């Protein structure tokens, strides 16, 4: 087309020639790490979730601030030692995927190419096709985890097999087809997550430093992983009506009776 | 809690301390540790967020807190990591309101994120200290390195600004800041140069707990606590005020600011009384009757001071005024520091304010002079050292010389070659003032090979075991794998005040020989210096292995050459690949810092101290390694003339594009300092597709493909973090004329007959991570350990596989029928994100690469870092992957039409934790990045480029 346009003297043709490249739809992607997505950039990221625009987000999740040398983020798992968490992280990794999915119209996938590469590619393709916002959270093994990265793919597989990193896709397009939007792509855990944690220095250094604390956190982390997996199973089993994870949260929070905090009852707003 | 509060309030709670000065009065450490060491002792709460180069301070206090170390009052300080510096500053504001002694650490964009709260903290007169490793701000490019752009952006917030110039000063001024903020209620920003000071290891005097305690006024602490927000003593704060009262209420703080300079000087004097180290708000050094003076702030002041002393010894009359307290600015103290004889002043600023009449220090000095009786002094101003550009005695001399000139440049730059706006001063690179009594040593190591650690250890051994002073500074390149580290060590009888890289080394050690084949490592070797090489060949073959250029340099500089096969020695001693002890021993034996026997004894003693707890056997093993090292160390005979036949390989291939040869290759060779202003696009953009020209050859082993075993699944191609193993399906005829060793087999796809299939490795780009071999599912049924990919040593394969790869890249694209959205199908497409500087085995890059394979021809990528400037949309920020960013964006369907968006040059460095950056590259915002089109590959500057960018004036 450009060749043809170049041969036409008409002003409109010239104008079209200068814009010809834009006739090809661009594929727009935001790339960031977990420090950005879970912490410092989260406010903006959430705004993008809510925008409804056709834009794709790929989070390369190393579970620490890799670039500044491995400091703790809200993606860092419970029981891991990181810089700024020298005593071991006490709280659970935030479930960013479910936060995004709670909008109902955001495509969300959690992937790990070393565990199931076909699912990774499927998620990339679906995300790009999705007419709104998409979010892919990609397991990224990292030197900050403290093991020889030659075993990175094995660790990815273990992360999935133990239920530490469940693979899923939440595709709003499935609702129209009468299907549950949430698809769980990994099988029920075959091993405890301790099998995964045993291979990484970030967990093992806490075991060496403070074995009781490490054991306690390990136990809580196992329970949390099981709860999360069960929750995902429910979502996957739900019908097309159960469009958001909020449905899962139980009657208390789903209840419309809960008053909004900023509106004092029975008093006119200033 | 109530009891504790009372104990604090009446100031009686002095408990014995747990954090001791680090073993002795003198200690060798960097400024980050020296500052954290003080802050931890006098604070109760740290709200932090990581950013290079300040993160180690946060890491220290977090580690101490986790280990339950106590502060001066017997409390374990609480450390809270927030979601951003904005959050950290907010948490601090709250903590201060609640009466907790608090501090934080930050730099650069992180500091900018704190600005809104700094106004609040200052406006409400909360005692508080923010320790800042002064760092450049991202503009045309990101830089993790040092200058004053960040702190200068806070002049207006109301914080007091105190600058330290060295590791010792950073330690001392830390307590000055904490002391005066409590007394004056004005919050302090204490800052020092990022990397140059924050990461420089020096032997310094450590303040004792008594010293620190004596500087804290417990009445002030009591007053601070009584000011805490509490329902027990209700108060109203943080109000909104209307035009009737806001202005006059804002002026109410003036007396507090007026009192700060005297309070700081008083604290300086108190410290001097205890330690003998006397500081002033403005310190003057130089000739008492100086005519020419430089006014400067930060580590550069040390360089000016050294240089002025050198020049004065030759009869010149020069001096330096060092600014310590920048805000509140005390003009009387400044004028008092200035000798009456001064006729001209050059003010040096380490920041840039495009469009300003002059940079901020200049404006301050100009105002102070204008309002004094000395307005007749000639005043000029210049910029230096942006983004950690070296600032050397030669540059200082150029500035003093300019002051001598009849018509000096009113505004100038120094340290670069500005061939566009002609602002730069010429300087004589050979000017050197280092004294003979200081030993200077340089070490070229491979990232993570233990060289830096061993050098830090050597500094400790010498610094803490002898009366010698020691300094260490470590330079890293920007790759995550196969990085070069250069250690600069100085030892001498006097405190070392040389905050610049070594120019004349008396000892040069090359721990990783391949560097000698690639770059000039002897440029800084002094005449007659000792050169130590680690090379795994017998001593009598060492000389012949050196490239011609290296031999010529050795002969020309009359170097003494020693060699050792450290890998073999370490291996025989049971230390695996760790050569650090071996090389350290050789350094001690050869460098002359200590007498040889004494040195060997010192290293053995240090080994005993380090490994003593692990048992005698471990100590004996290491001692044996020391002896074995000495036995294996050989002096190499140097011939009178160059005998080698091989020249060093060119940095980039002869077929590389002109831009790559003129600019990228110069940067790769370590000569980027010589590139002039005109070499660069004014908006920071770079041409694409340049990574392919940097052949790094860092893999010891690379995969070798067995076509007969391969099941053609392409998984190996998918997992490769560096796009260094690829597959191709092509008409069989296209494979004709391939090099002899090029491998191929029939494509096993039914619908696509008549095609061949090849898996090809890029031998010089592979990093040897083995992920491809690990993922390979094709096993030999007769030998299950054999896969279709097996690792083999790279050197013997390099040349043949290089030719094979070149042939491979010219093969036609795979037929469209194969390009399905599957693992196999996606991998037949050319990756447009290739040969990145990521870590060996990176888990992030395969995703990015896959993205380019799926949508490369229409992909728009916005990489994001955590450091989000407050006013910028979140989606427009640099990539925060750990690797040097090299995003390639394909624009056409074929390999040949690809272009690469390369924002690599100013990006993250360091495989070590303390040196990596937050945010790997410059912002790529919609306004600044033109839509990528094939035009983007044109040279980014339309200005004519000088014939030789290498010329330095």
mmCIF file of N, CA and C in Angstrom, chain A residues 163-265:
data_model
loop_
_atom_site.group_PDB
_atom_site.id
_atom_site.type_symbol
_atom_site.label_atom_id
_atom_site.label_comp_id
_atom_site.label_asym_id
_atom_site.label_seq_id
_atom_site.Cartn_x
_atom_site.Cartn_y
_atom_site.Cartn_z
ATOM 1 N N UNK A 163 1.699 -26.503 44.650
ATOM 2 C CA UNK A 163 0.617 -25.560 44.926
ATOM 3 C C UNK A 163 1.125 -24.212 45.388
ATOM 4 N N UNK A 164 2.465 -24.034 45.349
ATOM 5 C CA UNK A 164 3.027 -22.737 45.726
ATOM 6 C C UNK A 164 2.648 -21.691 44.687
ATOM 7 N N UNK A 165 2.663 -22.092 43.436
ATOM 8 C CA UNK A 165 2.383 -21.151 42.338
ATOM 9 C C UNK A 165 1.339 -21.791 41.420
ATOM 10 N N UNK A 166 0.065 -21.749 41.791
ATOM 11 C CA UNK A 166 -0.956 -22.365 40.941
ATOM 12 C C UNK A 166 -1.068 -21.601 39.617
ATOM 13 N N UNK A 167 -1.236 -22.341 38.558
ATOM 14 C CA UNK A 167 -1.403 -21.710 37.249
ATOM 15 C C UNK A 167 -2.894 -21.524 36.992
ATOM 16 N N UNK A 168 -3.271 -20.348 36.527
ATOM 17 C CA UNK A 168 -4.675 -20.172 36.178
ATOM 18 C C UNK A 168 -4.837 -19.126 35.106
ATOM 19 N N UNK A 169 -6.006 -19.117 34.517
ATOM 20 C CA UNK A 169 -6.398 -18.046 33.596
ATOM 21 C C UNK A 169 -7.803 -17.603 33.996
ATOM 22 N N UNK A 170 -8.015 -16.312 34.086
ATOM 23 C CA UNK A 170 -9.341 -15.766 34.359
ATOM 24 C C UNK A 170 -9.714 -14.977 33.112
ATOM 25 N N UNK A 171 -10.606 -15.561 32.304
ATOM 26 C CA UNK A 171 -10.898 -14.971 31.000
ATOM 27 C C UNK A 171 -12.364 -14.537 30.944
ATOM 28 N N UNK A 172 -12.623 -13.241 31.053
ATOM 29 C CA UNK A 172 -14.008 -12.754 31.055
ATOM 30 C C UNK A 172 -14.771 -13.187 29.809
ATOM 31 N N UNK A 173 -14.057 -13.462 28.713
ATOM 32 C CA UNK A 173 -14.736 -13.854 27.467
ATOM 33 C C UNK A 173 -15.511 -15.165 27.638
ATOM 34 N N UNK A 174 -15.100 -15.961 28.591
ATOM 35 C CA UNK A 174 -15.751 -17.252 28.787
ATOM 36 C C UNK A 174 -17.158 -17.109 29.362
ATOM 37 N N UNK A 175 -17.417 -15.987 30.014
ATOM 38 C CA UNK A 175 -18.729 -15.817 30.644
ATOM 39 C C UNK A 175 -19.836 -15.842 29.595
ATOM 40 N N UNK A 176 -19.582 -15.138 28.499
ATOM 41 C CA UNK A 176 -20.590 -15.077 27.435
ATOM 42 C C UNK A 176 -20.873 -16.459 26.859
ATOM 43 N N UNK A 177 -19.888 -17.326 26.960
ATOM 44 C CA UNK A 177 -20.076 -18.697 26.449
ATOM 45 C C UNK A 177 -20.728 -19.589 27.492
ATOM 46 N N UNK A 178 -21.104 -18.988 28.611
ATOM 47 C CA UNK A 178 -21.751 -19.773 29.648
ATOM 48 C C UNK A 178 -20.790 -20.620 30.463
ATOM 49 N N UNK A 179 -19.490 -20.235 30.385
ATOM 50 C CA UNK A 179 -18.500 -21.012 31.141
ATOM 51 C C UNK A 179 -17.992 -20.198 32.328
ATOM 52 N N UNK A 180 -17.458 -20.918 33.314
ATOM 53 C CA UNK A 180 -16.819 -20.210 34.419
ATOM 54 C C UNK A 180 -15.609 -19.479 33.865
ATOM 55 N N UNK A 181 -15.425 -18.199 34.219
ATOM 56 C CA UNK A 181 -14.295 -17.458 33.661
ATOM 57 C C UNK A 181 -12.944 -17.945 34.191
ATOM 58 N N UNK A 182 -12.978 -18.575 35.335
ATOM 59 C CA UNK A 182 -11.727 -18.973 35.979
ATOM 60 C C UNK A 182 -11.368 -20.407 35.589
ATOM 61 N N UNK A 183 -10.174 -20.571 35.052
ATOM 62 C CA UNK A 183 -9.712 -21.917 34.678
ATOM 63 C C UNK A 183 -8.433 -22.214 35.461
ATOM 64 N N UNK A 184 -8.480 -23.263 36.236
ATOM 65 C CA UNK A 184 -7.302 -23.666 37.002
ATOM 66 C C UNK A 184 -6.481 -24.600 36.115
ATOM 67 N N UNK A 185 -5.262 -24.202 35.804
ATOM 68 C CA UNK A 185 -4.451 -24.957 34.846
ATOM 69 C C UNK A 185 -3.452 -25.891 35.500
ATOM 70 N N UNK A 186 -3.417 -25.908 36.813
ATOM 71 C CA UNK A 186 -2.493 -26.851 37.441
ATOM 72 C C UNK A 186 -3.272 -27.790 38.351
ATOM 73 N N UNK A 187 -2.732 -28.995 38.480
ATOM 74 C CA UNK A 187 -3.403 -30.038 39.247
ATOM 75 C C UNK A 187 -3.238 -29.793 40.741
ATOM 76 N N UNK A 188 -4.044 -30.474 41.525
ATOM 77 C CA UNK A 188 -3.948 -30.350 42.977
ATOM 78 C C UNK A 188 -2.541 -30.731 43.429
ATOM 79 N N UNK A 189 -2.054 -30.041 44.472
ATOM 80 C CA UNK A 189 -0.672 -30.273 44.917
ATOM 81 C C UNK A 189 -0.387 -31.737 45.209
ATOM 82 N N UNK A 190 0.772 -32.153 44.725
ATOM 83 C CA UNK A 190 1.177 -33.538 44.975
ATOM 84 C C UNK A 190 2.140 -33.609 46.144
ATOM 85 N N UNK A 191 2.785 -32.474 46.428
ATOM 86 C CA UNK A 191 3.785 -32.454 47.496
ATOM 87 C C UNK A 191 3.558 -31.196 48.334
ATOM 88 N N UNK A 192 4.068 -31.195 49.565
ATOM 89 C CA UNK A 192 3.982 -29.965 50.367
ATOM 90 C C UNK A 192 4.926 -28.892 49.815
ATOM 91 N N UNK A 193 4.619 -27.639 50.100
ATOM 92 C CA UNK A 193 5.476 -26.581 49.548
ATOM 93 C C UNK A 193 6.866 -26.601 50.163
ATOM 94 N N UNK A 194 7.028 -27.336 51.256
ATOM 95 C CA UNK A 194 8.375 -27.430 51.841
ATOM 96 C C UNK A 194 9.342 -28.084 50.851
ATOM 97 N N UNK A 195 8.817 -28.926 49.963
ATOM 98 C CA UNK A 195 9.684 -29.561 48.971
ATOM 99 C C UNK A 195 10.277 -28.506 48.044
ATOM 100 N N UNK A 196 9.479 -27.488 47.772
ATOM 101 C CA UNK A 196 9.945 -26.378 46.934
ATOM 102 C C UNK A 196 10.888 -25.478 47.723
ATOM 103 N N UNK A 197 10.498 -25.176 48.961
ATOM 104 C CA UNK A 197 11.272 -24.236 49.771
ATOM 105 C C UNK A 197 12.648 -24.805 50.138
ATOM 106 N N UNK A 198 12.741 -26.117 50.189
ATOM 107 C CA UNK A 198 13.991 -26.743 50.628
ATOM 108 C C UNK A 198 15.155 -26.443 49.684
ATOM 109 N N UNK A 199 14.849 -26.085 48.432
ATOM 110 C CA UNK A 199 15.926 -25.912 47.452
ATOM 111 C C UNK A 199 16.439 -24.493 47.343
ATOM 112 N N UNK A 200 15.843 -23.572 48.090
ATOM 113 C CA UNK A 200 16.209 -22.174 47.889
ATOM 114 C C UNK A 200 16.763 -21.553 49.167
ATOM 115 N N UNK A 201 17.888 -20.869 48.992
ATOM 116 C CA UNK A 201 18.576 -20.286 50.150
ATOM 117 C C UNK A 201 17.721 -19.240 50.850
ATOM 118 N N UNK A 202 16.828 -18.576 50.116
ATOM 119 C CA UNK A 202 16.024 -17.526 50.762
ATOM 120 C C UNK A 202 15.165 -18.101 51.882
ATOM 121 N N UNK A 203 14.747 -19.357 51.702
ATOM 122 C CA UNK A 203 13.988 -20.012 52.775
ATOM 123 C C UNK A 203 14.932 -20.705 53.759
ATOM 124 N N UNK A 204 15.967 -21.342 53.204
ATOM 125 C CA UNK A 204 16.829 -22.160 54.048
ATOM 126 C C UNK A 204 17.682 -21.339 55.010
ATOM 127 N N UNK A 205 17.998 -20.096 54.633
ATOM 128 C CA UNK A 205 18.818 -19.314 55.570
ATOM 129 C C UNK A 205 18.023 -18.978 56.827
ATOM 130 N N UNK A 206 16.713 -18.879 56.705
ATOM 131 C CA UNK A 206 15.909 -18.665 57.915
ATOM 132 C C UNK A 206 15.887 -19.940 58.758
ATOM 133 N N UNK A 207 15.838 -21.066 58.081
ATOM 134 C CA UNK A 207 15.865 -22.342 58.805
ATOM 135 C C UNK A 207 17.141 -22.445 59.625
ATOM 136 N N UNK A 208 18.261 -22.019 59.016
ATOM 137 C CA UNK A 208 19.539 -22.075 59.729
ATOM 138 C C UNK A 208 19.577 -21.074 60.875
ATOM 139 N N UNK A 209 19.049 -19.881 60.596
ATOM 140 C CA UNK A 209 19.160 -18.793 61.563
ATOM 141 C C UNK A 209 18.209 -18.992 62.740
ATOM 142 N N UNK A 210 16.986 -19.407 62.426
ATOM 143 C CA UNK A 210 15.954 -19.482 63.452
ATOM 144 C C UNK A 210 14.989 -20.622 63.096
ATOM 145 N N UNK A 211 15.391 -21.863 63.396
ATOM 146 C CA UNK A 211 14.622 -23.021 62.915
ATOM 147 C C UNK A 211 13.172 -23.044 63.406
ATOM 148 N N UNK A 212 12.954 -22.624 64.662
ATOM 149 C CA UNK A 212 11.570 -22.670 65.170
ATOM 150 C C UNK A 212 10.677 -21.712 64.379
ATOM 151 N N UNK A 213 11.208 -20.499 64.204
ATOM 152 C CA UNK A 213 10.433 -19.492 63.495
ATOM 153 C C UNK A 213 10.185 -19.937 62.058
ATOM 154 N N UNK A 214 11.216 -20.501 61.461
ATOM 155 C CA UNK A 214 11.090 -20.970 60.070
ATOM 156 C C UNK A 214 10.017 -22.054 59.988
ATOM 157 N N UNK A 215 10.016 -22.937 60.975
ATOM 158 C CA UNK A 215 9.021 -24.022 60.957
ATOM 159 C C UNK A 215 7.612 -23.458 61.103
ATOM 160 N N UNK A 216 7.485 -22.480 62.001
ATOM 161 C CA UNK A 216 6.159 -21.894 62.220
ATOM 162 C C UNK A 216 5.667 -21.186 60.964
ATOM 163 N N UNK A 217 6.566 -20.417 60.346
ATOM 164 C CA UNK A 217 6.174 -19.710 59.125
ATOM 165 C C UNK A 217 5.888 -20.707 57.996
ATOM 166 N N UNK A 218 6.683 -21.777 57.955
ATOM 167 C CA UNK A 218 6.484 -22.802 56.930
ATOM 168 C C UNK A 218 5.105 -23.429 57.049
ATOM 169 N N UNK A 219 4.704 -23.653 58.270
ATOM 170 C CA UNK A 219 3.393 -24.249 58.519
ATOM 171 C C UNK A 219 2.272 -23.316 58.055
ATOM 172 N N UNK A 220 2.436 -22.048 58.427
ATOM 173 C CA UNK A 220 1.423 -21.068 58.017
ATOM 174 C C UNK A 220 1.399 -20.912 56.493
ATOM 175 N N UNK A 221 2.596 -20.955 55.905
ATOM 176 C CA UNK A 221 2.660 -20.805 54.451
ATOM 177 C C UNK A 221 1.959 -21.984 53.766
ATOM 178 N N UNK A 222 2.130 -23.176 54.327
ATOM 179 C CA UNK A 222 1.469 -24.372 53.768
ATOM 180 C C UNK A 222 -0.055 -24.218 53.857
ATOM 181 N N UNK A 223 -0.498 -23.779 55.034
ATOM 182 C CA UNK A 223 -1.947 -23.610 55.222
ATOM 183 C C UNK A 223 -2.491 -22.571 54.244
ATOM 184 N N UNK A 224 -1.740 -21.500 54.079
ATOM 185 C CA UNK A 224 -2.192 -20.432 53.186
ATOM 186 C C UNK A 224 -2.251 -20.935 51.747
ATOM 187 N N UNK A 225 -1.248 -21.714 51.356
ATOM 188 C CA UNK A 225 -1.224 -22.247 49.993
ATOM 189 C C UNK A 225 -2.432 -23.160 49.768
ATOM 190 N N UNK A 226 -2.741 -23.977 50.764
ATOM 191 C CA UNK A 226 -3.891 -24.893 50.633
ATOM 192 C C UNK A 226 -5.196 -24.118 50.525
ATOM 193 N N UNK A 227 -5.318 -23.099 51.394
ATOM 194 C CA UNK A 227 -6.541 -22.287 51.350
ATOM 195 C C UNK A 227 -6.710 -21.638 49.988
ATOM 196 N N UNK A 228 -5.598 -21.118 49.470
ATOM 197 C CA UNK A 228 -5.675 -20.422 48.201
ATOM 198 C C UNK A 228 -6.073 -21.401 47.098
ATOM 199 N N UNK A 229 -5.470 -22.574 47.137
ATOM 200 C CA UNK A 229 -5.765 -23.543 46.082
ATOM 201 C C UNK A 229 -7.229 -23.971 46.143
ATOM 202 N N UNK A 230 -7.707 -24.183 47.368
ATOM 203 C CA UNK A 230 -9.121 -24.551 47.523
ATOM 204 C C UNK A 230 -10.024 -23.453 46.978
ATOM 205 N N UNK A 231 -9.660 -22.223 47.295
ATOM 206 C CA UNK A 231 -10.430 -21.086 46.775
ATOM 207 C C UNK A 231 -10.460 -21.094 45.259
ATOM 208 N N UNK A 232 -9.312 -21.350 44.649
ATOM 209 C CA UNK A 232 -9.231 -21.386 43.189
ATOM 210 C C UNK A 232 -10.095 -22.523 42.631
ATOM 211 N N UNK A 233 -10.066 -23.639 43.337
ATOM 212 C CA UNK A 233 -10.877 -24.774 42.872
ATOM 213 C C UNK A 233 -12.359 -24.417 42.865
ATOM 214 N N UNK A 234 -12.783 -23.703 43.907
ATOM 215 C CA UNK A 234 -14.180 -23.255 43.971
ATOM 216 C C UNK A 234 -14.513 -22.351 42.799
ATOM 217 N N UNK A 235 -13.599 -21.418 42.555
ATOM 218 C CA UNK A 235 -13.820 -20.489 41.446
ATOM 219 C C UNK A 235 -13.936 -21.230 40.127
ATOM 220 N N UNK A 236 -13.042 -22.200 39.953
ATOM 221 C CA UNK A 236 -13.035 -22.942 38.689
ATOM 222 C C UNK A 236 -14.310 -23.760 38.543
ATOM 223 N N UNK A 237 -14.845 -24.205 39.688
ATOM 224 C CA UNK A 237 -16.033 -25.062 39.643
ATOM 225 C C UNK A 237 -17.317 -24.242 39.528
ATOM 226 N N UNK A 238 -17.211 -22.940 39.841
ATOM 227 C CA UNK A 238 -18.411 -22.105 39.818
ATOM 228 C C UNK A 238 -18.905 -21.915 38.389
ATOM 229 N N UNK A 239 -20.158 -21.581 38.275
ATOM 230 C CA UNK A 239 -20.719 -21.371 36.942
ATOM 231 C C UNK A 239 -20.347 -20.008 36.403
ATOM 232 N N UNK A 240 -20.868 -19.702 35.257
ATOM 233 C CA UNK A 240 -20.560 -18.449 34.601
ATOM 234 C C UNK A 240 -21.048 -17.247 35.386
ATOM 235 N N UNK A 241 -21.999 -17.461 36.270
ATOM 236 C CA UNK A 241 -22.552 -16.354 37.045
ATOM 237 C C UNK A 241 -21.548 -15.818 38.065
ATOM 238 N N UNK A 242 -20.765 -16.762 38.571
ATOM 239 C CA UNK A 242 -19.807 -16.350 39.600
ATOM 240 C C UNK A 242 -18.637 -15.643 38.940
ATOM 241 N N UNK A 243 -18.889 -14.403 38.574
ATOM 242 C CA UNK A 243 -17.912 -13.748 37.717
ATOM 243 C C UNK A 243 -16.696 -13.206 38.448
ATOM 244 N N UNK A 244 -16.856 -12.871 39.699
ATOM 245 C CA UNK A 244 -15.692 -12.285 40.362
ATOM 246 C C UNK A 244 -15.346 -13.058 41.615
ATOM 247 N N UNK A 245 -14.100 -12.965 42.013
ATOM 248 C CA UNK A 245 -13.674 -13.653 43.230
ATOM 249 C C UNK A 245 -14.392 -13.108 44.453
ATOM 250 N N UNK A 246 -14.974 -11.942 44.346
ATOM 251 C CA UNK A 246 -15.674 -11.378 45.500
ATOM 252 C C UNK A 246 -16.779 -12.324 45.956
ATOM 253 N N UNK A 247 -17.346 -13.038 44.984
ATOM 254 C CA UNK A 247 -18.392 -13.990 45.286
ATOM 255 C C UNK A 247 -17.894 -15.034 46.271
ATOM 256 N N UNK A 248 -16.626 -15.307 46.151
ATOM 257 C CA UNK A 248 -16.029 -16.346 46.976
ATOM 258 C C UNK A 248 -15.852 -15.938 48.421
ATOM 259 N N UNK A 249 -15.762 -14.638 48.608
ATOM 260 C CA UNK A 249 -15.313 -14.144 49.909
ATOM 261 C C UNK A 249 -16.311 -14.416 51.032
ATOM 262 N N UNK A 250 -17.452 -14.927 50.712
ATOM 263 C CA UNK A 250 -18.395 -15.282 51.771
ATOM 264 C C UNK A 250 -19.465 -14.227 51.943
ATOM 265 N N UNK A 251 -20.493 -14.574 52.703
ATOM 266 C CA UNK A 251 -21.642 -13.700 52.813
ATOM 267 C C UNK A 251 -21.325 -12.352 53.463
ATOM 268 N N UNK A 252 -20.359 -12.334 54.388
ATOM 269 C CA UNK A 252 -20.120 -11.092 55.127
ATOM 270 C C UNK A 252 -19.738 -9.941 54.205
ATOM 271 N N UNK A 253 -18.696 -10.182 53.422
ATOM 272 C CA UNK A 253 -18.227 -9.068 52.609
ATOM 273 C C UNK A 253 -19.061 -8.901 51.341
ATOM 274 N N UNK A 254 -19.749 -9.992 50.973
ATOM 275 C CA UNK A 254 -20.554 -9.882 49.765
ATOM 276 C C UNK A 254 -21.867 -9.167 50.054
ATOM 277 N N UNK A 255 -22.176 -9.059 51.337
ATOM 278 C CA UNK A 255 -23.452 -8.477 51.706
ATOM 279 C C UNK A 255 -23.547 -7.016 51.327
ATOM 280 N N UNK A 256 -24.605 -6.657 50.649
ATOM 281 C CA UNK A 256 -24.763 -5.260 50.265
ATOM 282 C C UNK A 256 -25.106 -4.372 51.460
ATOM 283 N N UNK A 257 -25.383 -5.013 52.606
ATOM 284 C CA UNK A 257 -25.795 -4.239 53.767
ATOM 285 C C UNK A 257 -24.638 -3.462 54.389
ATOM 286 N N UNK A 258 -23.411 -3.903 54.077
ATOM 287 C CA UNK A 258 -22.266 -3.218 54.684
ATOM 288 C C UNK A 258 -22.226 -1.765 54.240
ATOM 289 N N UNK A 259 -22.329 -0.836 55.169
ATOM 290 C CA UNK A 259 -22.396 0.573 54.774
ATOM 291 C C UNK A 259 -21.023 1.102 54.371
ATOM 292 N N UNK A 260 -21.029 2.005 53.462
ATOM 293 C CA UNK A 260 -19.777 2.652 53.085
ATOM 294 C C UNK A 260 -19.318 3.514 54.239
ATOM 295 N N UNK A 261 -18.034 3.440 54.523
ATOM 296 C CA UNK A 261 -17.531 4.078 55.735
ATOM 297 C C UNK A 261 -17.672 5.602 55.718
ATOM 298 N N UNK A 262 -17.447 6.180 54.547
ATOM 299 C CA UNK A 262 -17.371 7.638 54.532
ATOM 300 C C UNK A 262 -18.738 8.302 54.583
ATOM 301 N N UNK A 263 -19.791 7.492 54.546
ATOM 302 C CA UNK A 263 -21.127 8.092 54.628
ATOM 303 C C UNK A 263 -21.728 7.840 56.003
ATOM 304 N N UNK A 264 -21.663 8.798 56.878
ATOM 305 C CA UNK A 264 -22.246 8.592 58.209
ATOM 306 C C UNK A 264 -23.762 8.427 58.067
ATOM 307 N N UNK A 265 -24.302 7.444 58.728
ATOM 308 C CA UNK A 265 -25.730 7.187 58.574
ATOM 309 C C UNK A 265 -26.562 8.361 59.122
#
